[in-house]
């Protein structure tokens, strides 16, 4: 339970969960006793509960990760955990992989935007061959006589 709150009804829970739960009902009600909740006033972190829970030992829930530590550092670990499943950030790429492999994927992702070495236009890696052979306004060609010189097209 991170950032625990206690309602006037005496029921407690984590602030983020209560906030989401209370947004689902109008007027907001406690799911345990159905009393109406004034969310502006009542979702304040309970100092006593927070002091008790933040030092509790927790463990990572990502498969393969053996991290254990105080609850108060769980968010920091989660944001860095190499075993967390993440989605590729390149537009149009639907690949989901472990964070530990995201760097390697980025280097080869067909949807990663790269610059054409000849004209500088930014295009998806998978489009580069077509761009170079058909579209590039600055493409170059080897000398047809075999002298190994490179000429603009």
Short mmCIF file of C-alpha atoms in Angstrom, two decimals:
data_model
loop_
_atom_site.label_atom_id
_atom_site.label_comp_id
_atom_site.label_asym_id
_atom_site.label_seq_id
_atom_site.Cartn_x
_atom_site.Cartn_y
_atom_site.Cartn_z
CA UNK A 1 0.00 0.00 0.00
CA UNK A 2 1.74 3.14 -1.23
CA UNK A 3 0.72 6.56 0.09
CA UNK A 4 -2.06 5.12 2.27
CA UNK A 5 -5.12 7.19 3.04
CA UNK A 6 -7.72 6.65 5.74
CA UNK A 7 -11.29 7.78 5.13
CA UNK A 8 -13.65 9.18 7.76
CA UNK A 9 -15.31 5.76 7.73
CA UNK A 10 -12.03 4.31 9.04
CA UNK A 11 -11.30 2.29 5.90
CA UNK A 12 -7.84 2.60 4.37
CA UNK A 13 -6.19 1.98 1.03
CA UNK A 14 -3.53 3.40 -1.27
CA UNK A 15 -4.19 6.91 -2.52
CA UNK A 16 -3.88 6.05 -6.22
CA UNK A 17 -6.32 3.13 -5.99
CA UNK A 18 -8.88 5.14 -4.00
CA UNK A 19 -8.66 8.00 -6.48
CA UNK A 20 -9.39 5.66 -9.39
CA UNK A 21 -12.14 3.86 -7.51
CA UNK A 22 -13.88 7.04 -6.40
CA UNK A 23 -13.93 8.38 -9.96
CA UNK A 24 -16.13 5.42 -10.95
CA UNK A 25 -19.13 6.31 -8.78
CA UNK A 26 -21.24 9.46 -8.36
CA UNK A 27 -21.40 10.39 -5.62
CA UNK A 28 -18.18 8.64 -4.59
CA UNK A 29 -18.82 5.87 -2.07
CA UNK A 30 -16.65 3.68 0.08
CA UNK A 31 -16.78 0.19 -1.49
CA UNK A 32 -16.67 -1.41 1.96
CA UNK A 33 -19.47 0.44 3.78
CA UNK A 34 -21.11 2.48 0.97
CA UNK A 35 -20.80 5.77 2.92
CA UNK A 36 -20.56 8.86 0.70
CA UNK A 37 -17.01 10.21 0.47
CA UNK A 38 -16.00 13.83 0.11
CA UNK A 39 -12.87 13.13 -1.97
CA UNK A 40 -11.54 16.71 -1.78
CA UNK A 41 -11.16 16.43 1.98
CA UNK A 42 -10.69 12.76 2.64
CA UNK A 43 -7.88 11.56 0.34
CA UNK A 44 -5.04 12.87 2.45
CA UNK A 45 -2.09 10.57 3.13
CA UNK A 46 -2.18 9.04 6.61
CA UNK A 47 1.17 9.91 8.16
CA UNK A 48 1.05 7.04 10.67
CA UNK A 49 0.19 4.39 8.06
CA UNK A 50 2.68 5.84 5.58
CA UNK A 51 5.48 5.61 8.18
CA UNK A 52 4.55 1.97 8.85
CA UNK A 53 4.20 0.85 5.23
CA UNK A 54 7.05 2.61 3.47
CA UNK A 55 9.71 0.55 5.25
CA UNK A 56 7.95 -2.77 4.61
CA UNK A 57 9.96 -5.12 2.42
CA UNK A 58 8.45 -5.88 -0.96
CA UNK A 59 9.66 -7.69 -4.05
CA UNK A 60 9.46 -7.09 -7.76
CA UNK A 61 6.58 -8.83 -9.51
CA UNK A 62 8.32 -8.99 -12.90
CA UNK A 63 9.17 -12.57 -13.89
CA UNK A 64 12.89 -13.23 -13.58
CA UNK A 65 13.64 -10.27 -11.30
CA UNK A 66 14.85 -11.07 -7.79
CA UNK A 67 14.84 -7.46 -6.45
CA UNK A 68 13.65 -7.01 -2.89
CA UNK A 69 13.62 -3.76 -0.99
CA UNK A 70 11.63 -1.22 1.01
CA UNK A 71 8.21 -0.31 -0.39
CA UNK A 72 9.23 3.35 -0.60
CA UNK A 73 11.82 2.49 -3.30
CA UNK A 74 9.58 0.13 -5.30
CA UNK A 75 8.56 2.84 -7.79
CA UNK A 76 12.19 3.73 -8.48
CA UNK A 77 13.00 0.06 -9.08
CA UNK A 78 9.93 -0.44 -11.26
CA UNK A 79 10.95 2.47 -13.49
CA UNK A 80 14.36 0.83 -14.05
CA UNK A 81 13.63 -2.91 -13.78
CA UNK A 82 15.30 -4.73 -16.66
CA UNK A 83 12.61 -7.44 -16.47
CA UNK A 84 9.68 -5.03 -16.96
CA UNK A 85 7.80 -5.56 -20.21
CA UNK A 86 7.83 -2.37 -22.28
CA UNK A 87 6.49 -1.44 -25.69
CA UNK A 88 8.79 -0.12 -28.40
CA UNK A 89 8.49 3.67 -28.51
CA UNK A 90 8.79 3.93 -32.29
CA UNK A 91 5.55 4.99 -33.96
CA UNK A 92 3.78 2.03 -35.51
CA UNK A 93 5.93 -0.62 -33.82
CA UNK A 94 3.84 -2.99 -31.72
CA UNK A 95 6.75 -5.02 -30.30
CA UNK A 96 6.61 -5.66 -26.55
CA UNK A 97 9.83 -6.84 -24.95
CA UNK A 98 11.79 -6.81 -21.71
CA UNK A 99 13.35 -3.44 -20.94
CA UNK A 100 16.78 -5.11 -20.94
CA UNK A 101 16.41 -5.78 -24.68
CA UNK A 102 14.93 -2.44 -25.69
CA UNK A 103 18.30 -0.89 -26.59
CA UNK A 104 19.16 -3.74 -28.94
CA UNK A 105 15.69 -3.60 -30.47
CA UNK A 106 16.03 0.16 -31.05
CA UNK A 107 19.21 -0.41 -33.06
CA UNK A 108 17.35 -2.71 -35.46
CA UNK A 109 13.68 -1.66 -35.24
CA UNK A 110 12.28 -1.29 -38.75
CA UNK A 111 10.03 1.56 -37.55
CA UNK A 112 12.85 3.64 -36.05
CA UNK A 113 13.24 6.98 -37.75
CA UNK A 114 16.70 7.54 -39.20
CA UNK A 115 18.23 10.17 -41.47
CA UNK A 116 19.14 9.39 -45.05
CA UNK A 117 22.93 9.79 -45.34
CA UNK A 118 22.56 11.39 -48.79
CA UNK A 119 19.74 13.94 -48.36
CA UNK A 120 19.16 14.06 -44.58
CA UNK A 121 15.43 13.28 -44.82
CA UNK A 122 14.11 11.47 -41.74
CA UNK A 123 12.38 8.19 -42.64
CA UNK A 124 11.57 4.82 -41.07
CA UNK A 125 14.45 2.34 -41.33
CA UNK A 126 12.23 -0.11 -43.24
CA UNK A 127 11.63 2.54 -45.94
CA UNK A 128 15.30 3.38 -46.50
CA UNK A 129 16.00 0.91 -49.37
CA UNK A 130 13.01 2.20 -51.37
CA UNK A 131 13.92 5.80 -50.54
CA UNK A 132 17.52 5.32 -51.73
CA UNK A 133 16.58 3.52 -54.93
CA UNK A 134 13.61 5.65 -56.01
CA UNK A 135 12.88 8.75 -53.95
CA UNK A 136 16.13 10.29 -52.74
CA UNK A 137 16.85 13.59 -54.46
CA UNK A 138 20.54 13.39 -53.55
CA UNK A 139 21.23 9.76 -54.33
CA UNK A 140 24.56 8.94 -55.84
CA UNK A 141 25.80 6.26 -58.20
CA UNK A 142 29.07 4.59 -58.93
CA UNK A 143 30.87 5.47 -62.16
CA UNK A 144 29.51 3.24 -64.93
CA UNK A 145 33.05 2.93 -66.33
CA UNK A 146 34.31 1.22 -63.16
CA UNK A 147 36.69 3.89 -61.86
CA UNK A 148 35.07 3.62 -58.38
CA UNK A 149 34.16 7.33 -58.32
CA UNK A 150 30.81 8.29 -56.86
CA UNK A 151 28.62 10.80 -58.69
CA UNK A 152 25.37 12.53 -57.74
CA UNK A 153 22.42 11.04 -59.60
#
